JSON list of C-alpha atoms in Angstrom, two decimals:
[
{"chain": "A", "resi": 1112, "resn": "UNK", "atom": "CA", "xyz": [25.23, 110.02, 56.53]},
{"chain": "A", "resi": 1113, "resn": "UNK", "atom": "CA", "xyz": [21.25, 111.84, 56.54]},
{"chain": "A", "resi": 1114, "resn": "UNK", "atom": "CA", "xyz": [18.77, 109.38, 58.32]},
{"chain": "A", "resi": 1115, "resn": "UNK", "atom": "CA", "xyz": [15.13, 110.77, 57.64]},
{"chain": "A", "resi": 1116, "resn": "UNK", "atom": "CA", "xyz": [12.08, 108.84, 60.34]},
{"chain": "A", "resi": 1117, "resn": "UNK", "atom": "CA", "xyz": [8.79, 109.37, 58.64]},
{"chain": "A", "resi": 1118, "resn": "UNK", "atom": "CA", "xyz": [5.76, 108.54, 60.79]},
{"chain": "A", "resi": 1119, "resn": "UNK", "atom": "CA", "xyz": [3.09, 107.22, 60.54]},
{"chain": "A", "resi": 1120, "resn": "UNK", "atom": "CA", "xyz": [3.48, 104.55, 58.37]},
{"chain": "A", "resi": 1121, "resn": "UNK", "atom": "CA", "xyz": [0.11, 104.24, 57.94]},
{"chain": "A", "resi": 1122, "resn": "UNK", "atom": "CA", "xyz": [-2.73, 106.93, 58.03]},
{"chain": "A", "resi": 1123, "resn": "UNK", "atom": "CA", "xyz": [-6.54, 106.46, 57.10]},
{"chain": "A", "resi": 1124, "resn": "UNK", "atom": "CA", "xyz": [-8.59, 109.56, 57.85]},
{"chain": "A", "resi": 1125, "resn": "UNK", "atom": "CA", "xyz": [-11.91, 110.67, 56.37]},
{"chain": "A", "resi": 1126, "resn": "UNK", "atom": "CA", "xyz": [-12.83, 112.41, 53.07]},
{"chain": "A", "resi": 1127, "resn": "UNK", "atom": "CA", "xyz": [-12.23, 116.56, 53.76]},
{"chain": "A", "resi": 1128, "resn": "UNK", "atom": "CA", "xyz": [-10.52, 115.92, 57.07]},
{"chain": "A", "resi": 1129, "resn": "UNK", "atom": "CA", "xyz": [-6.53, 117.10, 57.24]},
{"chain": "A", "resi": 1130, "resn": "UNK", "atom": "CA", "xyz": [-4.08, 114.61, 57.35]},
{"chain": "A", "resi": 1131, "resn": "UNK", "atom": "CA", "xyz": [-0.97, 115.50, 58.75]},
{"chain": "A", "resi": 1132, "resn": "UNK", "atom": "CA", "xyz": [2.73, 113.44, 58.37]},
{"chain": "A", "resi": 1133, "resn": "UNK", "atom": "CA", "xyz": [6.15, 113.99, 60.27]},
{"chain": "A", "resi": 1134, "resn": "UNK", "atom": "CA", "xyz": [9.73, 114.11, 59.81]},
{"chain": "A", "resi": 1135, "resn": "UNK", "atom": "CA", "xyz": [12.95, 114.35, 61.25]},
{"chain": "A", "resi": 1136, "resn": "UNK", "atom": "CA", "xyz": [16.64, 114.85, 59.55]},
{"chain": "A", "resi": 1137, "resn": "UNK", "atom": "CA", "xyz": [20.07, 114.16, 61.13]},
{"chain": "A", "resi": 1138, "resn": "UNK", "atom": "CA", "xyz": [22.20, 116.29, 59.57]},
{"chain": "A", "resi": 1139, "resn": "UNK", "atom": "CA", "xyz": [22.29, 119.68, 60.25]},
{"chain": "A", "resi": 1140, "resn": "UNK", "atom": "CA", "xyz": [24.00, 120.72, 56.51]},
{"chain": "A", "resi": 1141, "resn": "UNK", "atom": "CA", "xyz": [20.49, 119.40, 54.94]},
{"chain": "A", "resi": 1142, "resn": "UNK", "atom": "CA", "xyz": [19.07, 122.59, 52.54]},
{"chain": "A", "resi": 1143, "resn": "UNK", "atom": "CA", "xyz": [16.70, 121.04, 50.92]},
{"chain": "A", "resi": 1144, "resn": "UNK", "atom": "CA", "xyz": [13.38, 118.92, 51.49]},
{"chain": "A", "resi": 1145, "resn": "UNK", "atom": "CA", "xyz": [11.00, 117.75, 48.78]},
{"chain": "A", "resi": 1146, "resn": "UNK", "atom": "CA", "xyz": [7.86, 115.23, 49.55]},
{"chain": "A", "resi": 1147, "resn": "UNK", "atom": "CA", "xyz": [7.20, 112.69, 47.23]},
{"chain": "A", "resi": 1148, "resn": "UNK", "atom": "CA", "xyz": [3.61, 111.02, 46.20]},
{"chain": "A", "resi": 1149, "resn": "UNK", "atom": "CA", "xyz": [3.90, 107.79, 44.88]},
{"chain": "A", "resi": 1150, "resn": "UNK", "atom": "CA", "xyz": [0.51, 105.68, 43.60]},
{"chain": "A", "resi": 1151, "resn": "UNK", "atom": "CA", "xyz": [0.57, 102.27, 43.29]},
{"chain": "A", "resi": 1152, "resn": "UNK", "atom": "CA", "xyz": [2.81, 101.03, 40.51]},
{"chain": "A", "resi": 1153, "resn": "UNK", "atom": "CA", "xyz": [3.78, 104.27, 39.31]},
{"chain": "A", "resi": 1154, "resn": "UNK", "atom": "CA", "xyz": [6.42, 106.70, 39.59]},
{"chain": "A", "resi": 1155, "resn": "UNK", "atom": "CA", "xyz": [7.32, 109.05, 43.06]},
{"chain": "A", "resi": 1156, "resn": "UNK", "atom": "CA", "xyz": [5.74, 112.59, 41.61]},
{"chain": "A", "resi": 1157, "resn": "UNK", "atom": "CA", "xyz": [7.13, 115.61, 43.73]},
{"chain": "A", "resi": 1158, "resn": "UNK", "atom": "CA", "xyz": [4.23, 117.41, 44.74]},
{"chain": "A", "resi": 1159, "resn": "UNK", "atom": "CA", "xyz": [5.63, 120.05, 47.30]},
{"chain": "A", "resi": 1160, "resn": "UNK", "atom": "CA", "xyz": [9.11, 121.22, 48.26]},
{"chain": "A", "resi": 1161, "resn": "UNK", "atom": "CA", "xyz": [10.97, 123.62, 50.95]},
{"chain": "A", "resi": 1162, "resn": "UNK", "atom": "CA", "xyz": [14.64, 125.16, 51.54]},
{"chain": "A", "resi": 1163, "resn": "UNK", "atom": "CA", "xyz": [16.17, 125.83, 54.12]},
{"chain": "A", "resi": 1164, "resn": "UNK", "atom": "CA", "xyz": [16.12, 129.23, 54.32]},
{"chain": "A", "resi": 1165, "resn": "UNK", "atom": "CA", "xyz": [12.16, 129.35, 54.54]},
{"chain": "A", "resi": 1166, "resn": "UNK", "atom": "CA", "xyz": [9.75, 128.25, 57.38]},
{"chain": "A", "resi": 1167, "resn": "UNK", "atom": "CA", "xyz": [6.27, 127.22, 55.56]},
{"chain": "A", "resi": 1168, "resn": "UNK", "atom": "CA", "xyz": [4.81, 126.81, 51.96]},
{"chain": "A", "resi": 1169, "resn": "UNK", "atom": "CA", "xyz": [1.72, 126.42, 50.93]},
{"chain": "A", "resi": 1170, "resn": "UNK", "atom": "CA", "xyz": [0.27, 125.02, 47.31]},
{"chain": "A", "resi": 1171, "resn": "UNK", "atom": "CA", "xyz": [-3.69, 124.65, 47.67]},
{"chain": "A", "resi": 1172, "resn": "UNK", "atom": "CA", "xyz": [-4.63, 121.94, 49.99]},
{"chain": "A", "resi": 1173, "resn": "UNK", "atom": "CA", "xyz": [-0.66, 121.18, 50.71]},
{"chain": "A", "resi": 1174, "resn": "UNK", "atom": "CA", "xyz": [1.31, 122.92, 53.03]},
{"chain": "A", "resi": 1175, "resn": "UNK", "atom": "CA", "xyz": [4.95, 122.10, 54.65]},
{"chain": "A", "resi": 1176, "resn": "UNK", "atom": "CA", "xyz": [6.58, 123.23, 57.55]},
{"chain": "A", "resi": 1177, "resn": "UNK", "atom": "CA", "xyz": [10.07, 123.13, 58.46]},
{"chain": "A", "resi": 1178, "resn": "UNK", "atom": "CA", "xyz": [11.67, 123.95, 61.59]},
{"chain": "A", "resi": 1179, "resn": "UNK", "atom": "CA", "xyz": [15.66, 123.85, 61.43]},
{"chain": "A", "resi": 1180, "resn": "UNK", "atom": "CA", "xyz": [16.60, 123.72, 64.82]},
{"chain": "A", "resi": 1181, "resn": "UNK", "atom": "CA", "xyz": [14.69, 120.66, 66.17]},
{"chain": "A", "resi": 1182, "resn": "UNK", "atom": "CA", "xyz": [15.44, 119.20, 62.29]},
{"chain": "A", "resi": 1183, "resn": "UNK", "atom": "CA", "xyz": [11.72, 118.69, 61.38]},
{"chain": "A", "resi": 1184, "resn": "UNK", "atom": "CA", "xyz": [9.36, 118.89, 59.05]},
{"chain": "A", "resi": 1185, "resn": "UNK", "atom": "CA", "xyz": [5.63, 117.90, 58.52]},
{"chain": "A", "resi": 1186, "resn": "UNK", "atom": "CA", "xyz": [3.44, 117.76, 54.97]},
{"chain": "A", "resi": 1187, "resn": "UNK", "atom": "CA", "xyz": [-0.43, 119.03, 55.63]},
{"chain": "A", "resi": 1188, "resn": "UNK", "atom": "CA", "xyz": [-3.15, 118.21, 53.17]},
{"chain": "A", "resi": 1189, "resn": "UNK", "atom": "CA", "xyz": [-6.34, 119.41, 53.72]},
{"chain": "A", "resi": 1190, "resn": "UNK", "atom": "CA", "xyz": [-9.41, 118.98, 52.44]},
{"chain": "A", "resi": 1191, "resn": "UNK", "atom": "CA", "xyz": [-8.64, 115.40, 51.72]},
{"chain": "A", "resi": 1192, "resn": "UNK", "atom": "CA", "xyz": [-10.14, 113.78, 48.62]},
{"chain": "A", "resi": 1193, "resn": "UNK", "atom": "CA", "xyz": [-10.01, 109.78, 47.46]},
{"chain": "A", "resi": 1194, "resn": "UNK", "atom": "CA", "xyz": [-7.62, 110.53, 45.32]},
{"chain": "A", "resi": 1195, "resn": "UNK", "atom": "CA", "xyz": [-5.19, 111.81, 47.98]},
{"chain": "A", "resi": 1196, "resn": "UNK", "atom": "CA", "xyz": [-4.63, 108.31, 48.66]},
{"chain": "A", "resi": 1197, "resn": "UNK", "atom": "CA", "xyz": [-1.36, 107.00, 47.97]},
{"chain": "A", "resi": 1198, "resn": "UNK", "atom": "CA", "xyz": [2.22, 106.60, 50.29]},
{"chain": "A", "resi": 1199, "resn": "UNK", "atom": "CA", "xyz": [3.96, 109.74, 50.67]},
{"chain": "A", "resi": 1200, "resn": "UNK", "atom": "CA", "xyz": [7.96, 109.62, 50.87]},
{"chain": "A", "resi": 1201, "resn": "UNK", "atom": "CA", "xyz": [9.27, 112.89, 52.77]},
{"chain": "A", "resi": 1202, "resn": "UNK", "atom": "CA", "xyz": [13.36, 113.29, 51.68]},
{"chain": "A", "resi": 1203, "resn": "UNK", "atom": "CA", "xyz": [16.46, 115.48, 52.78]},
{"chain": "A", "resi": 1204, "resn": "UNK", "atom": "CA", "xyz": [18.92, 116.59, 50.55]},
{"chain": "A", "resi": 1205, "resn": "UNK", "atom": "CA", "xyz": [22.81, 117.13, 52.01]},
{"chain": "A", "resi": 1206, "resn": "UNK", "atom": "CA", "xyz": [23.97, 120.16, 51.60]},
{"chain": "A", "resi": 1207, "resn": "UNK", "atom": "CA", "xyz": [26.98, 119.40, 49.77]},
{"chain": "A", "resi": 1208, "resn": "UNK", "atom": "CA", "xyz": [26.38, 116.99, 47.43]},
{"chain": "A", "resi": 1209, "resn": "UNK", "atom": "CA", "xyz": [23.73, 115.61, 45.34]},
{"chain": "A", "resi": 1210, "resn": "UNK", "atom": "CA", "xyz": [22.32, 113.26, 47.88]},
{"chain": "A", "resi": 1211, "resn": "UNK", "atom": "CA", "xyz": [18.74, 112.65, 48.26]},
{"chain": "A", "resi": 1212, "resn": "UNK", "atom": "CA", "xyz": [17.64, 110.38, 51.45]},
{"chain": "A", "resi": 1213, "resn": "UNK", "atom": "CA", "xyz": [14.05, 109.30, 51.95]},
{"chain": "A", "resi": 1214, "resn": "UNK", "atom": "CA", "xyz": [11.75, 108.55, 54.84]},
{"chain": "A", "resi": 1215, "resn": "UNK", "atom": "CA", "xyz": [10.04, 105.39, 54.69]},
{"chain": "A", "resi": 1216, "resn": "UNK", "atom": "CA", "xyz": [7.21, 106.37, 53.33]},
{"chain": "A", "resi": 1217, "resn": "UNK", "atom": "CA", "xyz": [3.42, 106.84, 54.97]},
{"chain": "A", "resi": 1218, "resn": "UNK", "atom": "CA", "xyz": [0.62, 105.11, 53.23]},
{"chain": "A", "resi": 1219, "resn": "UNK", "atom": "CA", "xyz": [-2.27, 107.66, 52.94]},
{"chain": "A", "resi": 1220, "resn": "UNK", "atom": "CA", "xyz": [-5.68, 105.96, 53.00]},
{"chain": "A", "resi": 1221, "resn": "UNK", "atom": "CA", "xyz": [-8.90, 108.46, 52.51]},
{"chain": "A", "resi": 1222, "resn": "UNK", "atom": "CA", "xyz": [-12.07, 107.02, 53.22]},
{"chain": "A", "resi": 1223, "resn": "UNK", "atom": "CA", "xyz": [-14.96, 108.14, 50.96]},
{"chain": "B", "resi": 9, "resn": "UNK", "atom": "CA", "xyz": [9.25, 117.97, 26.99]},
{"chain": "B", "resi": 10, "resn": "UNK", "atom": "CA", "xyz": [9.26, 117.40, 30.78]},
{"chain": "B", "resi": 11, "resn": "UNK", "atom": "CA", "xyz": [9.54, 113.84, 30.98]},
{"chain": "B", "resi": 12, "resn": "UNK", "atom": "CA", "xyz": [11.74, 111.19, 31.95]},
{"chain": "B", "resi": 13, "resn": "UNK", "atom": "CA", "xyz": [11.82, 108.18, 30.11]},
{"chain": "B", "resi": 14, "resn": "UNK", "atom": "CA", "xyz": [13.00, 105.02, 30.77]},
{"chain": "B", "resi": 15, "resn": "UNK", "atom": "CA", "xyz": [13.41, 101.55, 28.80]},
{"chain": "B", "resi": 16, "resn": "UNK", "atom": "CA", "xyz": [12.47, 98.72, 29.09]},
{"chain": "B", "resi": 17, "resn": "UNK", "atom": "CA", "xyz": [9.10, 98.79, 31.53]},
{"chain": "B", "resi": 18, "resn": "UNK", "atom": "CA", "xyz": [9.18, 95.22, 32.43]},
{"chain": "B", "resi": 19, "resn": "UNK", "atom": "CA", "xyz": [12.53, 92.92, 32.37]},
{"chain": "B", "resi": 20, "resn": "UNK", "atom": "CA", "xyz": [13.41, 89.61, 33.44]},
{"chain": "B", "resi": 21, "resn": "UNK", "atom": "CA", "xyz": [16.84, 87.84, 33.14]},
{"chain": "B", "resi": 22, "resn": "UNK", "atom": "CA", "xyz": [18.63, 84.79, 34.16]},
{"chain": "B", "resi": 23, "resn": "UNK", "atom": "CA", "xyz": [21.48, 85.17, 36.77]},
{"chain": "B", "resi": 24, "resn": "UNK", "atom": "CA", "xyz": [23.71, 84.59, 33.93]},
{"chain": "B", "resi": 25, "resn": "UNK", "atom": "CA", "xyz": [22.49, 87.13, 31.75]},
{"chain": "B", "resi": 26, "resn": "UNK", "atom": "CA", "xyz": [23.68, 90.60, 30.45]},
{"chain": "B", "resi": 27, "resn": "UNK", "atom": "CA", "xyz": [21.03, 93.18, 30.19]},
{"chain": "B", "resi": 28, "resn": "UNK", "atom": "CA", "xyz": [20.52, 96.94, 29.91]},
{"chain": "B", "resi": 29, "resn": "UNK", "atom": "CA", "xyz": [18.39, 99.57, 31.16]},
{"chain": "B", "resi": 30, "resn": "UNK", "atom": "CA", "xyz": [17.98, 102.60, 29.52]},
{"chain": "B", "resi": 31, "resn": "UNK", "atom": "CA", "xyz": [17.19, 105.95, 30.56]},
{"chain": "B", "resi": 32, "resn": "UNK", "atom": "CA", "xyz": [16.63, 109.35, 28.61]},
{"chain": "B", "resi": 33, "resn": "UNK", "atom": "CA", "xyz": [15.73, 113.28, 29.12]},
{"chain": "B", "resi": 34, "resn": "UNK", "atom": "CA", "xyz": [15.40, 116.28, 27.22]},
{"chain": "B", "resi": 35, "resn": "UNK", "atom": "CA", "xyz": [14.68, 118.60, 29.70]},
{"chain": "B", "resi": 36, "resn": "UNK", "atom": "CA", "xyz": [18.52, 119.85, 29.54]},
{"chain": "B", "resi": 37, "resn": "UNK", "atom": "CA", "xyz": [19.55, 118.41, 33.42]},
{"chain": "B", "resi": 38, "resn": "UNK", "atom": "CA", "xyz": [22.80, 117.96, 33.87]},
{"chain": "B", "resi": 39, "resn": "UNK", "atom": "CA", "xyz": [22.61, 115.34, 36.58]},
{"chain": "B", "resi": 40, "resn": "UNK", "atom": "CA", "xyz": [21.18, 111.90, 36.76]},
{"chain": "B", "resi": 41, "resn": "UNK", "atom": "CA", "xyz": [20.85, 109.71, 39.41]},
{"chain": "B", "resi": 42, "resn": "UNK", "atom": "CA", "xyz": [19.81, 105.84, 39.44]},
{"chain": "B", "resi": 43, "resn": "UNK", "atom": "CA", "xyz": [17.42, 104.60, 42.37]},
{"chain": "B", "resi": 44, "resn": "UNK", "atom": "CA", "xyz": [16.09, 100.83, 43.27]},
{"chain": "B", "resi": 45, "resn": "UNK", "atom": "CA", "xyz": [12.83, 100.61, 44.88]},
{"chain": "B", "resi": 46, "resn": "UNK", "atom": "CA", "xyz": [12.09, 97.36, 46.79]},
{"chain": "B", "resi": 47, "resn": "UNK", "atom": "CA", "xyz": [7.86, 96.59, 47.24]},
{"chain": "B", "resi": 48, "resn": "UNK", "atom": "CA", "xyz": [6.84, 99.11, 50.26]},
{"chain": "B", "resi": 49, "resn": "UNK", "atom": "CA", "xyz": [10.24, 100.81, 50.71]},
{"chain": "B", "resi": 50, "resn": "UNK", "atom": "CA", "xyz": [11.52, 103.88, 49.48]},
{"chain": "B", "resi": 51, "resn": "UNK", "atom": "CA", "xyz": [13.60, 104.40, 46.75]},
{"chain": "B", "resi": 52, "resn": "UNK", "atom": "CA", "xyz": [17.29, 104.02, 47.40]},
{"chain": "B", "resi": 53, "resn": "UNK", "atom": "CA", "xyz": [19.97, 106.38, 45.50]},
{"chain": "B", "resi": 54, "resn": "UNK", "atom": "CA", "xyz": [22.53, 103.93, 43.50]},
{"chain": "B", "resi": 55, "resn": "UNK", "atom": "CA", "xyz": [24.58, 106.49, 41.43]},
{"chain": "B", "resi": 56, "resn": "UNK", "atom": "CA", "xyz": [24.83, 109.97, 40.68]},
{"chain": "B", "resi": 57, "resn": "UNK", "atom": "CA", "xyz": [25.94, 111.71, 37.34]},
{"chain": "B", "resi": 58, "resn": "UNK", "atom": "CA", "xyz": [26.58, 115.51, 37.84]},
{"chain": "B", "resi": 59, "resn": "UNK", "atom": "CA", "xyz": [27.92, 116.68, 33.80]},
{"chain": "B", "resi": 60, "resn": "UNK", "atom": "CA", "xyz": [28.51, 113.17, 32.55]},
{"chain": "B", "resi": 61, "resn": "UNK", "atom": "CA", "xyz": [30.89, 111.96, 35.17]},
{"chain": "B", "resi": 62, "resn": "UNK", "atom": "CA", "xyz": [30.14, 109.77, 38.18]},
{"chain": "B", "resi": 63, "resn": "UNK", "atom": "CA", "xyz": [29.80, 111.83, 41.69]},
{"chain": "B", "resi": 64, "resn": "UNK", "atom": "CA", "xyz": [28.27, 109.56, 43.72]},
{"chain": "B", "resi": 65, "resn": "UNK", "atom": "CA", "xyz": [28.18, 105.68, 43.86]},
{"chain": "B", "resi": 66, "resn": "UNK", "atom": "CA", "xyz": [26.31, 104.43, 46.93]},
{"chain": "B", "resi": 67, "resn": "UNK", "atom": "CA", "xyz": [28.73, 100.80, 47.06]},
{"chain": "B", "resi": 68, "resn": "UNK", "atom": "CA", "xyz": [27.04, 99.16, 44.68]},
{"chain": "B", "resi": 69, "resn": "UNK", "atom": "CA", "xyz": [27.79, 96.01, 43.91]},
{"chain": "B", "resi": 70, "resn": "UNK", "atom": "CA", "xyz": [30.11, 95.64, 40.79]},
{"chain": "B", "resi": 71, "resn": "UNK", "atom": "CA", "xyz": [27.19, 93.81, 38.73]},
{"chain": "B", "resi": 72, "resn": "UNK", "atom": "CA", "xyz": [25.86, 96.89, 38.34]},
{"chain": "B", "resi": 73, "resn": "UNK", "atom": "CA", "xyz": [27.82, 99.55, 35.74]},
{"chain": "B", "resi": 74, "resn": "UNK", "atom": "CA", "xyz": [26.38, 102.38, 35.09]},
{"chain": "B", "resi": 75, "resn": "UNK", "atom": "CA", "xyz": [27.32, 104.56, 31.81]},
{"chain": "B", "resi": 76, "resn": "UNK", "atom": "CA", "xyz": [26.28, 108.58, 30.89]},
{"chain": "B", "resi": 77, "resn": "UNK", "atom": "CA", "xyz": [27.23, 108.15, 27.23]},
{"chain": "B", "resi": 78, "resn": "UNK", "atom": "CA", "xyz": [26.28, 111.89, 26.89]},
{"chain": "B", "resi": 79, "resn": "UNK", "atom": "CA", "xyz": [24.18, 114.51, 28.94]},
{"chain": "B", "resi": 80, "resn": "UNK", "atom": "CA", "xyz": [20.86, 113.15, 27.75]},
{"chain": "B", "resi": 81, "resn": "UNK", "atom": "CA", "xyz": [21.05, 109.39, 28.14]},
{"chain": "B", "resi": 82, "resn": "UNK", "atom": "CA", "xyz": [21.82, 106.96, 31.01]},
{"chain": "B", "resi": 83, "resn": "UNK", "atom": "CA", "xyz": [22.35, 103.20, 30.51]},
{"chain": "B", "resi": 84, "resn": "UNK", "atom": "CA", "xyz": [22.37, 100.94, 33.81]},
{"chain": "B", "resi": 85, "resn": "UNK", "atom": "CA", "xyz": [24.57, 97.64, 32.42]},
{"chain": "B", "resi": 86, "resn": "UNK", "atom": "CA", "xyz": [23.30, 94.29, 34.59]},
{"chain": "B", "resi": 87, "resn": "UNK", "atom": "CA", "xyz": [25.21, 91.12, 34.79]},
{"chain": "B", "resi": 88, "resn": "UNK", "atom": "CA", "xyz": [25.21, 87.59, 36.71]},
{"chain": "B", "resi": 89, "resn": "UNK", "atom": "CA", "xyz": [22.61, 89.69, 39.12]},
{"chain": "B", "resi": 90, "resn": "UNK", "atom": "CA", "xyz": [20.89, 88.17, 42.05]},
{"chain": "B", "resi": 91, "resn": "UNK", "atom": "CA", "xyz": [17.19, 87.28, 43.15]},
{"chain": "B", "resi": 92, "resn": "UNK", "atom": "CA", "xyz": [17.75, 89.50, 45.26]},
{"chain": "B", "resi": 93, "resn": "UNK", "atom": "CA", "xyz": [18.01, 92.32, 42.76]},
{"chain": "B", "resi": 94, "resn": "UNK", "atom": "CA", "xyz": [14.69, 92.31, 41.64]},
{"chain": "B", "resi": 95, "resn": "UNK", "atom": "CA", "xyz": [13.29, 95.65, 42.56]},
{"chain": "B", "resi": 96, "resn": "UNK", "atom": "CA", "xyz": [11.96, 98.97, 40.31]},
{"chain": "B", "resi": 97, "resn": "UNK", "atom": "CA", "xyz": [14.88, 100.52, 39.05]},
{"chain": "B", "resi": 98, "resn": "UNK", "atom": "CA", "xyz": [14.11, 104.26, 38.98]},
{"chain": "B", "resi": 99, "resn": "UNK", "atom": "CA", "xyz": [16.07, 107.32, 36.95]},
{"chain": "B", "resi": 100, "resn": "UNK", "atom": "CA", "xyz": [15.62, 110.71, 38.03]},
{"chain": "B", "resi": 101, "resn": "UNK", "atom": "CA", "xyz": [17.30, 114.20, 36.66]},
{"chain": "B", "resi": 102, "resn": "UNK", "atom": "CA", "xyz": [17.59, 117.35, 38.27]},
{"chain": "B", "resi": 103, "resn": "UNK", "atom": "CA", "xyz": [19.38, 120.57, 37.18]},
{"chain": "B", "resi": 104, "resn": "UNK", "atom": "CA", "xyz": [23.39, 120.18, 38.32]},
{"chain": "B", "resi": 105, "resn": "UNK", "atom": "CA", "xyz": [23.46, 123.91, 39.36]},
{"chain": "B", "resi": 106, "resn": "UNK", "atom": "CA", "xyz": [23.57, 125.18, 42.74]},
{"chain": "B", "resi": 107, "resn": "UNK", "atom": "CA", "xyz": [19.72, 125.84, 44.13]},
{"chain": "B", "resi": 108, "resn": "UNK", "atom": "CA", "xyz": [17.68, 123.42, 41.55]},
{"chain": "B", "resi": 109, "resn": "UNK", "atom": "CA", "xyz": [17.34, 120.47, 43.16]},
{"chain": "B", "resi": 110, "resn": "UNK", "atom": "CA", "xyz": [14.00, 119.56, 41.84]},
{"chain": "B", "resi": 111, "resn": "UNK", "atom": "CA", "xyz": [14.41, 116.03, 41.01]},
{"chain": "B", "resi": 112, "resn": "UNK", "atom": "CA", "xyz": [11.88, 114.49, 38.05]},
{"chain": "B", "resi": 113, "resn": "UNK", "atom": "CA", "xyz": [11.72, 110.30, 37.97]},
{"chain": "B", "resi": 114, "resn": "UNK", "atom": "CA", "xyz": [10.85, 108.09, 35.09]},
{"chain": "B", "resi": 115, "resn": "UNK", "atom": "CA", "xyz": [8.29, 105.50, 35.02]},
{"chain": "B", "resi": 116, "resn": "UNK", "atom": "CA", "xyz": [10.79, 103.11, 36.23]},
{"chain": "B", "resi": 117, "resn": "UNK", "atom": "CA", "xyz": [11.72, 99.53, 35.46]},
{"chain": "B", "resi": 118, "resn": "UNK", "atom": "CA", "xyz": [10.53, 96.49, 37.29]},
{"chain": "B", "resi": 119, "resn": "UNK", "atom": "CA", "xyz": [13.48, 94.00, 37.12]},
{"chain": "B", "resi": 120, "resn": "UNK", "atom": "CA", "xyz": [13.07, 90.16, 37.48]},
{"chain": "B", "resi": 121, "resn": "UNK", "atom": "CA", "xyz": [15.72, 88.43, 38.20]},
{"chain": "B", "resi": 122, "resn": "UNK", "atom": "CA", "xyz": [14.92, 84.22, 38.07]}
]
């Protein structure tokens, strides 16, 4: 089955400074990659996604890259703001079925 | 409406107990999926509904029986559980069709089991 490594686990950076977390997928079939924000106590809220077919995308401060071959991909947020702080869960989805697999999760500290 | 909704938000039961969990959506998905969440871990897939039959069941224990009574409703049926199975118990939907794999979550429910 998909095994997704997130890292770091843990990243504290500075109000408007980028923070930057990494991926990597197993299987090859994987089409589809979402990342996941999840504050304390409260539901995972996707907040950017990317296919397989495409490289980069970009939604104000968030951007993700994906690159197929080494079967990685990285969430940037720029700009960082307190309320940026939360853990961030990457996922893969197979390609065949309905299977979503998550990374372990990063927990996103800004510092005002 | 673009919510998932799930019921109830807190629950704790006995090891000899039955219980239900209850999850709805309106948004027309045609696939629901049941996740448990352990404190500082990711959510972990249980069970998959794709058009109100099960796809995907991730061997889960038999005291847990899920149930799509129709393409807007998901129960989760709990009985003679485990400490152990005290976690948030998370629905999602998604669209079943090829290419929409947005998944949404509900609120979840934080399960006690004493």
């Amino acid at each position: 089955g998909e095994n997704v490594e997130q890292h770091p686990s843990t990243l504290s950076v500075q109000e408007g400074d980028s923070a930057v977390i990494k991926c990597t997928y197993s299987d090859s079939a994987s089409n589809y990659f979402p990342w996941y924000k999840q504050e304390l106590g409260k539901r995972p809220q996707l907040i950017i996604d990317i296919r397989s077919n495409v490289g980069e995308k970009k939604d104000q401060r968030i951007a993700v890259t994906l690159n197929k071959t080494a079967k990685h991909f990285s969430l940037h947020i720029t700009e960082t703001q307190p309320e940026d702080s939360a853990v961030y869960f990457c996922a893969a989805r197979d390609g065949g079925y309905q299977k979503v697999t998550f990374g372990t999760g990063t927990k996103l500290q800004v510092i005002p | 409406d673009t919510e998932v909704t799930q019921t109830p938000k807190h629950l704790v039961m006995g090891m000899t107990n039955k219980k239900s969990l209850k999850c709805e959506q309106h948004m027309g998905h045609r696939a629901m999926y049941w996740y448990k969440q352990k404190a500082k871990k990711p959510p972990e897939l249980m069970f998959v509904y794709s058009y109100e039959k099960l796809s995907i069941n991730e061997s889960v224990p038999s005291r847990f029986s899920p149930e799509c009574p129709n393409s807007s409703l998901l129960n989760l049926h709990l009985h003679a559980l485990q400490p152990e199975d005290s976690a948030l118990y998370l629905c999602a939907s998604s669209q079943a069709r090829q290419g929409a794999y947005e998944q949404y979550f509900g609120p979840g429910t934080r399960l006690t089991v004493t």
